[in-house]
Amino acid sequence: AMCEKIIHEDHKASLTKEQSLAFKEILLTKRPNEVGLSGNIWTGEIMRVYLKLTYNIEYKSGIYDLLERLNLTHQKAHLDYGNADPDKQVAFIEKLKDTLLKADETSAVVKFDEFSVSTRPTSYYGWAEKNTRPKVTTNEKKKNE
């Protein structure tokens, strides 16, 4: 008598096209901590956890092949400059002048040459479509505009 092999398919081998596109959208628009995972940056390990939890699909080393198929590369984010607020700039100068005028000989005046203050996060790496770069919004002004 022939013994039939019974194959238990408890997880599919890879994502469907729809799932792949949904996953790509998540990588491009969300951080792990926005989808219930810990971390700010999508690492291979975090992606594997996400795919297992979301689609019950286990990727071992194939995760980078998947990213390649999705046309994604790991890139350093560049800054997307917004324009400075002119009113805030004027207010800052006025306050600085006021501070300098009220200063006495016990005060130290610190001069900065071409420095900038911004509220942007430090640069991080993100996943982006090839030949594009992820953007980080900042309120810093670009030179030579």
PDB file of N, CA and C in Angstrom, residues 8 16 18 24-25 28 45 48 58 68-69 72 74-75 80 85 93 98 101 117-118 127:
ATOM      1  N   HIS A   8       1.162  19.765   5.775  1.00  0.00           N
ATOM      2  CA  HIS A   8       0.414  20.783   6.515  1.00  0.00           C
ATOM      3  C   HIS A   8       0.924  22.163   6.092  1.00  0.00           C
ATOM      4  N   THR A  16       1.173  37.657  -1.319  1.00  0.00           N
ATOM      5  CA  THR A  16       0.474  37.858  -2.590  1.00  0.00           C
ATOM      6  C   THR A  16       0.862  39.249  -3.092  1.00  0.00           C
ATOM      7  N   GLU A  18      -1.093  41.768  -3.637  1.00  0.00           N
ATOM      8  CA  GLU A  18      -1.802  42.775  -2.818  1.00  0.00           C
ATOM      9  C   GLU A  18      -1.100  42.974  -1.476  1.00  0.00           C
ATOM     10  N   LYS A  24       4.660  47.280   1.313  1.00  0.00           N
ATOM     11  CA  LYS A  24       5.509  48.359   0.784  1.00  0.00           C
ATOM     12  C   LYS A  24       4.987  49.714   1.265  1.00  0.00           C
ATOM     13  N   GLU A  25       3.661  49.887   1.194  1.00  0.00           N
ATOM     14  CA  GLU A  25       3.025  51.129   1.631  1.00  0.00           C
ATOM     15  C   GLU A  25       3.337  51.395   3.114  1.00  0.00           C
ATOM     16  N   LEU A  28       6.917  52.533   3.564  1.00  0.00           N
ATOM     17  CA  LEU A  28       7.151  53.890   3.069  1.00  0.00           C
ATOM     18  C   LEU A  28       6.472  54.968   3.913  1.00  0.00           C
ATOM     19  N   GLU A  45      14.801  42.300  10.808  1.00  0.00           N
ATOM     20  CA  GLU A  45      14.187  41.522  11.886  1.00  0.00           C
ATOM     21  C   GLU A  45      12.774  42.024  12.201  1.00  0.00           C
ATOM     22  N   ARG A  48      10.374  41.041   9.510  1.00  0.00           N
ATOM     23  CA  ARG A  48      10.006  39.627   9.591  1.00  0.00           C
ATOM     24  C   ARG A  48       8.919  39.415  10.637  1.00  0.00           C
ATOM     25  N   GLU A  58       6.306  33.513   7.088  1.00  0.00           N
ATOM     26  CA  GLU A  58       7.635  33.582   7.671  1.00  0.00           C
ATOM     27  C   GLU A  58       8.718  33.722   6.616  1.00  0.00           C
ATOM     28  N   GLU A  68      13.914  43.872  -2.630  1.00  0.00           N
ATOM     29  CA  GLU A  68      14.450  44.071  -3.979  1.00  0.00           C
ATOM     30  C   GLU A  68      13.302  44.015  -4.994  1.00  0.00           C
ATOM     31  N   ARG A  69      12.432  43.025  -4.836  1.00  0.00           N
ATOM     32  CA  ARG A  69      11.274  42.901  -5.744  1.00  0.00           C
ATOM     33  C   ARG A  69      10.333  44.094  -5.619  1.00  0.00           C
ATOM     34  N   LEU A  72      12.723  48.556  -3.375  1.00  0.00           N
ATOM     35  CA  LEU A  72      13.067  49.394  -2.229  1.00  0.00           C
ATOM     36  C   LEU A  72      14.542  49.291  -1.892  1.00  0.00           C
ATOM     37  N   HIS A  74      17.609  50.840   1.049  1.00  0.00           N
ATOM     38  CA  HIS A  74      17.810  51.472   2.352  1.00  0.00           C
ATOM     39  C   HIS A  74      18.620  52.731   2.130  1.00  0.00           C
ATOM     40  N   GLN A  75      18.066  53.864   2.509  1.00  0.00           N
ATOM     41  CA  GLN A  75      18.731  55.128   2.195  1.00  0.00           C
ATOM     42  C   GLN A  75      18.748  56.072   3.372  1.00  0.00           C
ATOM     43  N   ASP A  80      14.014  67.907   4.059  1.00  0.00           N
ATOM     44  CA  ASP A  80      13.079  68.595   3.188  1.00  0.00           C
ATOM     45  C   ASP A  80      12.829  69.944   3.858  1.00  0.00           C
ATOM     46  N   ASP A  85      10.210  81.099   9.499  1.00  0.00           N
ATOM     47  CA  ASP A  85       9.122  82.014   9.849  1.00  0.00           C
ATOM     48  C   ASP A  85       9.718  83.407  10.047  1.00  0.00           C
ATOM     49  N   ILE A  93      15.767  88.420  16.755  1.00  0.00           N
ATOM     50  CA  ILE A  93      16.759  89.503  16.660  1.00  0.00           C
ATOM     51  C   ILE A  93      16.459  90.590  17.684  1.00  0.00           C
ATOM     52  N   ASP A  98      17.826  93.306  22.694  1.00  0.00           N
ATOM     53  CA  ASP A  98      17.385  93.706  24.021  1.00  0.00           C
ATOM     54  C   ASP A  98      18.305  93.095  25.097  1.00  0.00           C
ATOM     55  N   LEU A 101      21.724  94.828  24.996  1.00  0.00           N
ATOM     56  CA  LEU A 101      21.679  96.184  25.535  1.00  0.00           C
ATOM     57  C   LEU A 101      21.614  96.175  27.061  1.00  0.00           C
ATOM     58  N   VAL A 117      19.390  76.384  14.237  1.00  0.00           N
ATOM     59  CA  VAL A 117      18.688  75.658  15.283  1.00  0.00           C
ATOM     60  C   VAL A 117      17.474  75.061  14.609  1.00  0.00           C
ATOM     61  N   SER A 118      17.242  73.804  14.816  1.00  0.00           N
ATOM     62  CA  SER A 118      16.070  73.214  14.185  1.00  0.00           C
ATOM     63  C   SER A 118      15.432  72.202  15.108  1.00  0.00           C
ATOM     64  N   TRP A 127      13.529  53.197   4.359  1.00  0.00           N
ATOM     65  CA  TRP A 127      13.363  52.459   3.110  1.00  0.00           C
ATOM     66  C   TRP A 127      12.639  53.369   2.130  1.00  0.00           C
TER      67      TRP A 127
END
